[in-house]
């Protein structure tokens, strides 16, 4: 497969509103990169420009270092899978998968060999003679995946491919996609608005906000070091402490009310501090650093844990704690925010 580079991509549909604003990123050969962001942030637009389905307003798309921005869609050997399966209803599974090869004028025997192999790879051999209407959603999506892969594309583009499947099937299919991607060493650009889905299967994640890239990194780095409040909120941080220049004491200490909070990461440009709800401890013995008192306002049962809303002199906090220690509304508690989990964010 190939590597993909997107340079300074911009897009406006109406000549006024900028839907994409200077997007640059690269997908290395054999990597699965996800674009994650809420509806309307520009994910599909990015994918469609790369596919050649719509023109860019500015910028370049390069494959293996070659500028393909002006190459028409039918001359780009990219596989595409969309949310809707878009199978041909009057063709059986075999013929649906064979379609791209027929268009490319492969001979009959080669088509038979390639389709048979691809059906086996995607676990569809038994269904070759079935028609789309006879298949489940998951099977139909597997057929569209087989159809996209059978021409041995340089790049696979997937736009919310699992959105029409129920929760259990989504989990299974995302693992299948990841396995197949690793087995075939595919270069994949995968669009989703589902954070867990994209963190589970991606080598890197690109978090998009209103046509810009807010962070592009490995899932681990994003999870542990979100760059902005927007990213942090998107991935489940829900405690934010506002910092002003006057709050800062030195590079690792910020005074909020009467409490001095220590951070391991330097806080020079901090506008806000954030911590995940499961990283705050309640009633921890023998600690004084980053500890203050609060009162439980409400409790939510999450299955393996409880989530508490806690009011304190330095603000309200969400805290998640193992269900073994159920606490009640009105209870006074001490909160400890471990310095290594308290991240300063500059935006
Ligand atoms: N064909 C189009 N004409 C005009 N505006 C469009 C068109 N397609 C998308 N948009 C606008 O561009 C923005 C980004 O859309 P899109 O790329 O589809 O976002 P996403 O896939 O992240 O939901 C949205 O504001 C959307 O309304
Ligand atoms: Mg979309």
CSV table of C-alpha atoms and ligand atoms in Angstrom, one decimal:
chain,number,residue,atom,x,y,z
A,1,UNK,CA,0.0,0.0,0.0
A,2,UNK,CA,1.0,3.6,0.0
A,3,UNK,CA,1.6,6.6,2.3
A,4,UNK,CA,-0.7,9.6,2.1
A,5,UNK,CA,0.1,13.2,2.7
A,6,UNK,CA,-2.4,16.0,3.0
A,7,UNK,CA,-0.9,19.5,2.8
A,8,UNK,CA,-2.6,22.8,3.7
A,9,UNK,CA,-6.0,21.5,2.6
A,10,UNK,CA,-8.8,24.1,2.6
A,11,UNK,CA,-12.4,23.9,1.5
A,12,UNK,CA,-15.3,26.2,1.0
A,13,UNK,CA,-18.5,25.0,-0.6
A,14,UNK,CA,-20.1,28.5,-1.0
A,15,UNK,CA,-17.0,30.6,-1.4
A,16,UNK,CA,-17.6,32.2,2.0
A,17,UNK,CA,-17.7,29.7,4.8
A,18,UNK,CA,-14.4,27.8,5.4
A,19,UNK,CA,-15.4,24.2,6.1
A,20,UNK,CA,-11.7,23.1,6.1
A,21,UNK,CA,-9.0,25.5,7.3
A,22,UNK,CA,-5.4,24.5,6.5
A,23,UNK,CA,-5.4,20.8,7.3
A,24,UNK,CA,-2.1,19.0,7.1
A,25,UNK,CA,-1.3,15.5,8.2
A,26,UNK,CA,0.3,12.2,7.0
A,27,UNK,CA,-0.7,8.6,7.1
A,28,UNK,CA,2.3,6.3,6.9
A,29,UNK,CA,2.3,3.1,4.9
A,30,UNK,CA,0.4,0.4,6.8
A,31,UNK,CA,-1.1,2.7,9.4
A,32,UNK,CA,-4.7,3.1,10.4
A,33,UNK,CA,-5.4,6.7,11.2
A,34,UNK,CA,-8.8,7.9,12.4
A,35,UNK,CA,-10.4,11.3,12.0
A,36,UNK,CA,-12.5,12.0,15.1
A,37,UNK,CA,-14.8,14.9,15.7
A,38,UNK,CA,-18.5,15.8,16.1
A,39,UNK,CA,-21.0,16.0,13.3
A,40,UNK,CA,-20.3,18.9,10.9
A,41,UNK,CA,-16.6,19.4,11.8
A,42,UNK,CA,-15.4,18.5,8.3
A,43,UNK,CA,-14.5,14.8,8.4
A,44,UNK,CA,-16.5,13.7,5.4
A,45,UNK,CA,-15.3,16.7,3.4
A,46,UNK,CA,-11.7,15.8,4.1
A,47,UNK,CA,-12.3,12.2,3.0
A,48,UNK,CA,-14.2,13.1,-0.1
A,49,UNK,CA,-11.4,15.5,-1.3
A,50,UNK,CA,-8.8,12.8,-0.7
A,51,UNK,CA,-11.0,10.4,-2.7
A,52,UNK,CA,-11.3,12.9,-5.5
A,53,UNK,CA,-15.1,13.0,-5.2
A,54,UNK,CA,-15.1,16.8,-4.6
A,55,UNK,CA,-12.6,19.5,-5.5
A,56,UNK,CA,-10.4,21.2,-2.9
A,57,UNK,CA,-10.3,25.0,-2.6
A,58,UNK,CA,-6.6,25.0,-1.7
A,59,UNK,CA,-3.9,22.5,-0.8
A,60,UNK,CA,-2.5,19.2,-2.1
A,61,UNK,CA,-3.0,15.5,-1.7
A,62,UNK,CA,0.1,13.3,-2.2
A,63,UNK,CA,0.4,9.6,-2.5
A,64,UNK,CA,3.9,8.1,-2.2
A,65,UNK,CA,5.2,11.7,-2.6
A,66,UNK,CA,3.3,12.2,-5.9
A,67,UNK,CA,0.8,15.1,-6.1
A,68,UNK,CA,-2.5,13.5,-7.1
A,69,UNK,CA,-4.7,16.5,-6.3
A,70,UNK,CA,-5.9,16.9,-9.9
A,71,UNK,CA,-6.1,13.2,-10.7
A,72,UNK,CA,-9.7,12.2,-11.5
A,73,UNK,CA,-11.4,9.8,-9.1
A,74,UNK,CA,-11.5,6.9,-11.5
A,75,UNK,CA,-7.7,7.0,-11.9
A,76,UNK,CA,-7.1,6.9,-8.1
A,77,UNK,CA,-6.9,3.3,-6.9
A,78,UNK,CA,-8.5,3.9,-3.5
A,79,UNK,CA,-11.0,1.7,-1.8
A,80,UNK,CA,-14.0,3.3,-0.2
A,81,UNK,CA,-16.5,2.1,2.4
A,82,UNK,CA,-19.4,4.3,3.6
A,83,UNK,CA,-22.0,4.3,6.3
A,84,UNK,CA,-24.6,3.1,3.9
A,85,UNK,CA,-23.4,-0.1,2.3
A,86,UNK,CA,-24.4,1.0,-1.2
A,87,UNK,CA,-24.4,-2.6,-2.6
A,88,UNK,CA,-26.0,-3.4,-5.9
A,89,UNK,CA,-29.4,-5.0,-4.9
A,90,UNK,CA,-29.8,-7.0,-8.1
A,91,UNK,CA,-26.3,-8.6,-7.9
A,92,UNK,CA,-25.3,-11.4,-5.5
A,93,UNK,CA,-22.4,-11.1,-3.1
A,94,UNK,CA,-19.9,-12.6,-5.6
A,95,UNK,CA,-20.9,-10.2,-8.4
A,96,UNK,CA,-21.0,-7.2,-6.0
A,97,UNK,CA,-17.4,-7.9,-5.0
A,98,UNK,CA,-16.4,-8.7,-8.7
A,99,UNK,CA,-17.8,-5.4,-9.9
A,100,UNK,CA,-14.6,-3.2,-9.6
A,101,UNK,CA,-12.5,-5.9,-11.3
A,102,UNK,CA,-15.0,-6.2,-14.2
A,103,UNK,CA,-14.8,-2.4,-14.7
A,104,UNK,CA,-11.0,-2.7,-14.8
A,105,UNK,CA,-11.4,-5.3,-17.5
A,106,UNK,CA,-9.7,-8.2,-15.7
A,107,UNK,CA,-10.2,-11.6,-17.4
A,108,UNK,CA,-12.8,-14.0,-16.1
A,109,UNK,CA,-10.3,-16.4,-14.4
A,110,UNK,CA,-8.4,-13.7,-12.6
A,111,UNK,CA,-11.7,-12.2,-11.4
A,112,UNK,CA,-12.9,-15.6,-10.1
A,113,UNK,CA,-9.6,-16.2,-8.3
A,114,UNK,CA,-9.4,-12.7,-6.7
A,115,UNK,CA,-13.0,-12.6,-5.6
A,116,UNK,CA,-12.8,-16.1,-4.2
A,117,UNK,CA,-9.7,-15.2,-2.2
A,118,UNK,CA,-11.3,-11.9,-0.9
A,119,UNK,CA,-14.5,-13.7,0.1
A,120,UNK,CA,-12.4,-16.1,2.1
A,121,UNK,CA,-10.4,-13.3,3.7
A,122,UNK,CA,-13.5,-11.5,4.8
A,123,UNK,CA,-15.4,-14.6,5.9
A,124,UNK,CA,-18.0,-14.4,3.2
A,125,UNK,CA,-17.4,-17.6,1.2
A,126,UNK,CA,-20.6,-19.2,2.3
A,127,UNK,CA,-22.6,-16.2,1.2
A,128,UNK,CA,-21.3,-15.8,-2.3
A,129,UNK,CA,-24.7,-16.6,-3.9
A,130,UNK,CA,-26.9,-14.5,-1.6
A,131,UNK,CA,-28.4,-11.2,-2.5
A,132,UNK,CA,-27.9,-8.1,-0.3
A,133,UNK,CA,-31.5,-8.1,0.9
A,134,UNK,CA,-30.9,-11.6,2.4
A,135,UNK,CA,-27.9,-10.4,4.5
A,136,UNK,CA,-27.7,-8.8,7.9
A,137,UNK,CA,-26.3,-5.2,8.3
A,138,UNK,CA,-22.9,-6.6,9.4
A,139,UNK,CA,-22.7,-9.0,6.5
A,140,UNK,CA,-23.6,-6.3,4.0
A,141,UNK,CA,-20.9,-4.0,5.5
A,142,UNK,CA,-18.4,-6.9,5.1
A,143,UNK,CA,-19.4,-7.2,1.5
A,144,UNK,CA,-18.7,-3.5,0.9
A,145,UNK,CA,-15.4,-4.0,2.6
A,146,UNK,CA,-14.5,-7.0,0.4
A,147,UNK,CA,-15.6,-5.0,-2.7
A,148,UNK,CA,-13.4,-2.1,-1.7
A,149,UNK,CA,-10.4,-4.3,-1.1
A,150,UNK,CA,-10.5,-6.7,-4.0
A,151,UNK,CA,-8.9,-4.3,-6.4
A,152,UNK,CA,-5.9,-4.1,-4.1
A,153,UNK,CA,-6.2,-0.3,-3.5
A,154,UNK,CA,-3.3,1.9,-2.4
A,155,UNK,CA,-5.4,3.4,0.3
A,156,UNK,CA,-8.7,2.5,2.1
A,157,UNK,CA,-11.0,5.3,3.0
A,158,UNK,CA,-13.8,4.5,5.5
A,159,UNK,CA,-16.5,7.0,6.4
A,160,UNK,CA,-18.4,6.0,9.6
A,161,UNK,CA,-18.6,2.4,8.3
A,162,UNK,CA,-20.1,1.0,11.5
A,163,UNK,CA,-22.7,3.7,12.3
A,164,UNK,CA,-25.6,1.7,11.0
A,165,UNK,CA,-24.8,-1.4,13.1
A,166,UNK,CA,-26.0,-2.2,16.6
A,167,UNK,CA,-23.6,-1.8,19.5
A,168,UNK,CA,-22.6,-5.4,19.8
A,169,UNK,CA,-21.9,-5.8,16.1
A,170,UNK,CA,-20.0,-2.6,16.0
A,171,UNK,CA,-17.5,-4.0,18.6
A,172,UNK,CA,-17.1,-7.2,16.6
A,173,UNK,CA,-16.7,-5.4,13.2
A,174,UNK,CA,-14.2,-2.9,14.5
A,175,UNK,CA,-12.0,-5.7,15.6
A,176,UNK,CA,-12.4,-7.4,12.3
A,177,UNK,CA,-11.4,-4.3,10.5
A,178,UNK,CA,-8.3,-3.9,12.6
A,179,UNK,CA,-7.3,-7.5,12.2
A,180,UNK,CA,-7.8,-7.3,8.4
A,181,UNK,CA,-5.9,-4.0,8.3
A,182,UNK,CA,-2.9,-5.6,10.1
A,183,UNK,CA,-3.0,-8.8,8.1
A,184,UNK,CA,-3.1,-7.0,4.7
A,185,UNK,CA,-0.8,-4.2,5.9
A,186,UNK,CA,-3.3,-1.7,4.7
A,187,UNK,CA,-3.1,2.1,4.8
A,188,UNK,CA,-6.4,3.2,6.2
A,189,UNK,CA,-8.1,6.6,6.9
A,190,UNK,CA,-11.1,5.9,9.1
A,191,UNK,CA,-13.7,8.5,10.0
A,192,UNK,CA,-15.8,8.3,13.1
A,193,UNK,CA,-17.5,10.4,15.7
A,194,UNK,CA,-17.1,7.5,18.3
A,195,UNK,CA,-14.2,8.1,20.6
A,196,UNK,CA,-13.9,4.5,22.0
A,197,UNK,CA,-14.1,3.0,18.5
A,198,UNK,CA,-11.3,5.1,17.2
A,199,UNK,CA,-9.1,4.8,20.2
A,200,UNK,CA,-9.5,1.0,20.1
A,201,UNK,CA,-8.4,0.5,16.5
A,202,UNK,CA,-6.1,3.4,15.5
A,203,UNK,CA,-2.4,3.9,15.3
A,204,UNK,CA,-3.0,7.6,15.4
A,205,UNK,CA,-6.0,9.8,15.9
A,206,UNK,CA,-6.7,13.2,14.4
A,207,UNK,CA,-9.1,15.2,16.4
A,208,UNK,CA,-10.9,17.8,14.3
A,209,UNK,CA,-12.6,20.9,15.5
A,210,UNK,CA,-14.6,23.1,13.1
A,211,UNK,CA,-12.3,22.4,10.1
A,212,UNK,CA,-9.0,22.5,12.0
A,213,UNK,CA,-6.8,19.8,13.6
A,214,UNK,CA,-6.8,20.2,17.3
A,215,UNK,CA,-4.5,17.3,18.0
A,216,UNK,CA,-2.9,14.5,15.9
A,217,UNK,CA,-1.1,11.8,17.9
A,218,UNK,CA,-1.3,8.2,19.2
A,219,UNK,CA,-4.4,7.3,21.2
A,220,UNK,CA,-2.1,6.8,24.3
A,221,UNK,CA,-0.6,10.3,24.0
A,222,UNK,CA,-4.0,11.9,23.4
A,223,UNK,CA,-5.5,10.1,26.3
A,224,UNK,CA,-2.8,11.0,28.8
A,225,UNK,CA,-1.8,14.4,27.3
A,226,UNK,CA,-4.8,16.1,25.7
A,227,UNK,CA,-3.5,19.4,24.2
A,228,UNK,CA,-6.7,21.4,24.5
A,229,UNK,CA,-9.8,21.6,26.6
A,230,UNK,CA,-11.8,20.6,23.5
A,231,UNK,CA,-9.8,17.4,23.1
A,232,UNK,CA,-10.0,16.7,26.8
A,233,UNK,CA,-13.7,17.1,26.9
A,234,UNK,CA,-14.1,14.9,23.8
A,235,UNK,CA,-12.2,12.0,25.5
A,236,UNK,CA,-13.9,12.0,28.9
A,237,UNK,CA,-12.1,14.5,31.0
A,238,UNK,CA,-14.9,16.4,32.8
A,239,UNK,CA,-13.1,18.4,35.5
A,240,UNK,CA,-11.8,21.8,34.5
A,241,UNK,CA,-10.2,24.4,36.8
A,242,UNK,CA,-9.8,27.8,35.3
A,243,UNK,CA,-6.3,29.3,35.8
A,244,UNK,CA,-5.4,33.0,35.4
A,245,UNK,CA,-1.9,34.6,35.4
A,246,UNK,CA,-2.6,35.7,38.9
A,247,UNK,CA,-3.1,32.1,40.1
A,248,UNK,CA,0.3,30.9,39.0
A,249,UNK,CA,2.9,30.7,41.8
A,250,UNK,CA,5.7,29.1,39.8
A,251,UNK,CA,6.1,26.5,37.0
A,252,UNK,CA,4.5,23.7,39.0
A,253,UNK,CA,2.2,25.4,41.5
A,254,UNK,CA,-1.1,27.2,41.0
A,255,UNK,CA,-3.2,28.7,43.8
A,256,UNK,CA,-6.9,28.3,43.5
A,257,UNK,CA,-8.8,29.9,46.4
A,258,UNK,CA,-6.9,28.8,49.5
A,259,UNK,CA,-5.6,25.6,47.9
A,260,UNK,CA,-2.2,25.3,46.2
A,261,UNK,CA,-2.3,22.7,43.4
A,262,UNK,CA,0.9,21.0,42.2
A,263,UNK,CA,1.4,19.8,38.7
A,264,UNK,CA,4.1,17.5,37.4
A,265,UNK,CA,3.9,19.1,33.9
A,266,UNK,CA,5.0,22.7,33.8
A,267,UNK,CA,2.1,25.1,33.8
A,268,UNK,CA,3.6,28.2,32.1
A,269,UNK,CA,0.8,28.7,29.6
A,270,UNK,CA,-2.0,27.0,31.5
A,271,UNK,CA,-5.4,28.4,31.0
A,272,UNK,CA,-7.1,25.5,32.6
A,273,UNK,CA,-6.2,22.4,34.6
A,274,UNK,CA,-7.9,19.1,33.9
A,275,UNK,CA,-8.2,15.7,35.5
A,276,UNK,CA,-10.2,12.5,34.7
A,277,UNK,CA,-13.0,11.6,37.1
A,278,UNK,CA,-11.4,8.2,37.9
A,279,UNK,CA,-8.1,9.8,38.9
A,280,UNK,CA,-9.5,11.8,41.8
A,281,UNK,CA,-9.3,10.0,45.1
A,282,UNK,CA,-11.7,10.4,48.0
A,283,UNK,CA,-10.7,10.2,51.7
A,284,UNK,CA,-7.2,9.1,51.0
A,285,UNK,CA,-5.2,8.8,54.3
A,286,UNK,CA,-1.9,10.5,54.9
A,287,UNK,CA,-1.7,12.9,52.0
A,288,UNK,CA,-1.7,16.7,52.1
A,289,UNK,CA,-0.6,17.6,48.6
A,290,UNK,CA,-3.5,18.6,46.2
A,291,UNK,CA,-6.1,17.8,48.9
A,292,UNK,CA,-9.1,19.8,49.9
A,293,UNK,CA,-12.6,19.1,51.3
A,294,UNK,CA,-15.9,18.9,49.5
A,295,UNK,CA,-19.5,17.7,49.8
A,296,UNK,CA,-21.2,15.0,47.7
A,297,UNK,CA,-24.2,16.5,45.8
A,298,UNK,CA,-25.4,13.6,43.8
A,299,UNK,CA,-24.5,10.0,42.8
A,300,UNK,CA,-24.9,8.1,39.6
A,301,UNK,CA,-24.6,4.3,39.2
A,302,UNK,CA,-22.4,3.3,36.3
A,303,UNK,CA,-22.3,-0.5,36.8
A,304,UNK,CA,-18.7,-1.1,37.9
A,305,UNK,CA,-18.5,2.3,39.6
A,306,UNK,CA,-20.3,5.3,41.0
A,307,UNK,CA,-19.9,8.8,39.7
A,308,UNK,CA,-20.3,11.5,42.3
A,309,UNK,CA,-20.9,15.2,41.7
A,310,UNK,CA,-19.0,17.0,44.5
A,311,UNK,CA,-19.1,20.6,45.5
A,312,UNK,CA,-16.0,22.3,46.9
A,313,UNK,CA,-14.6,25.7,47.7
A,314,UNK,CA,-12.5,25.5,44.4
A,315,UNK,CA,-15.3,24.4,42.2
A,316,UNK,CA,-17.5,21.4,41.4
A,317,UNK,CA,-15.9,18.0,40.5
A,318,UNK,CA,-17.0,14.7,39.0
A,319,UNK,CA,-15.4,11.8,40.7
A,320,UNK,CA,-15.6,8.1,39.7
A,321,UNK,CA,-15.0,5.5,42.3
A,322,UNK,CA,-15.3,1.7,42.5
A,323,UNK,CA,-18.8,0.6,43.5
A,324,UNK,CA,-17.6,-1.2,46.6
A,325,UNK,CA,-17.4,2.1,48.5
A,326,UNK,CA,-20.8,3.5,48.0
A,327,UNK,CA,-21.1,7.0,49.4
A,328,UNK,CA,-24.2,9.1,50.0
A,329,UNK,CA,-25.4,12.6,49.1
A,330,UNK,CA,-24.5,15.1,51.7
A,331,UNK,CA,-21.4,13.2,52.8
A,332,UNK,CA,-18.3,15.4,53.5
A,333,UNK,CA,-15.2,14.0,51.8
A,334,UNK,CA,-11.6,15.0,51.1
A,335,UNK,CA,-10.6,15.0,47.5
A,336,UNK,CA,-7.0,14.4,46.3
A,337,UNK,CA,-6.0,15.3,42.8
A,338,UNK,CA,-2.6,13.5,42.2
A,339,UNK,CA,-0.1,15.9,40.6
A,340,UNK,CA,0.8,13.5,37.8
A,341,UNK,CA,-2.9,13.3,36.7
A,342,UNK,CA,-3.5,17.0,36.8
A,343,UNK,CA,-2.8,18.4,33.3
A,344,UNK,CA,-2.3,22.0,32.5
A,345,UNK,CA,-3.9,22.9,29.1
A,346,UNK,CA,-3.0,26.0,27.2
A,347,UNK,CA,-6.2,26.3,25.1
B,1,LIG,N1,-22.3,19.7,-0.4
B,1,LIG,C1,-22.3,20.6,0.6
B,1,LIG,N2,-22.6,21.9,0.3
B,1,LIG,C2,-22.6,22.8,1.3
B,1,LIG,N3,-22.1,22.6,2.5
B,1,LIG,C3,-21.7,21.4,2.9
B,1,LIG,C4,-21.8,20.3,1.9
B,1,LIG,N4,-21.4,19.2,2.5
B,1,LIG,C5,-21.1,19.5,3.8
B,1,LIG,N5,-21.3,20.8,4.0
B,1,LIG,C6,-21.0,21.6,5.2
B,1,LIG,O1,-19.7,21.4,5.6
B,1,LIG,C7,-19.5,21.2,7.0
B,1,LIG,C8,-18.7,20.0,7.2
B,1,LIG,O2,-19.5,18.9,6.8
B,1,LIG,P1,-19.0,17.4,6.8
B,1,LIG,O3,-17.6,17.3,6.1
B,1,LIG,O4,-20.0,16.5,6.2
B,1,LIG,O5,-18.8,17.1,8.3
B,1,LIG,P2,-18.8,15.7,9.2
B,1,LIG,O6,-18.5,14.6,8.2
B,1,LIG,O7,-17.7,15.9,10.2
B,1,LIG,O8,-20.1,15.6,9.9
B,1,LIG,C9,-20.9,21.3,7.6
B,1,LIG,O9,-21.1,22.5,8.1
B,1,LIG,C10,-21.8,20.9,6.4
B,1,LIG,O10,-23.0,21.5,6.6
B,2,LIG,MG1,-19.7,12.9,7.9
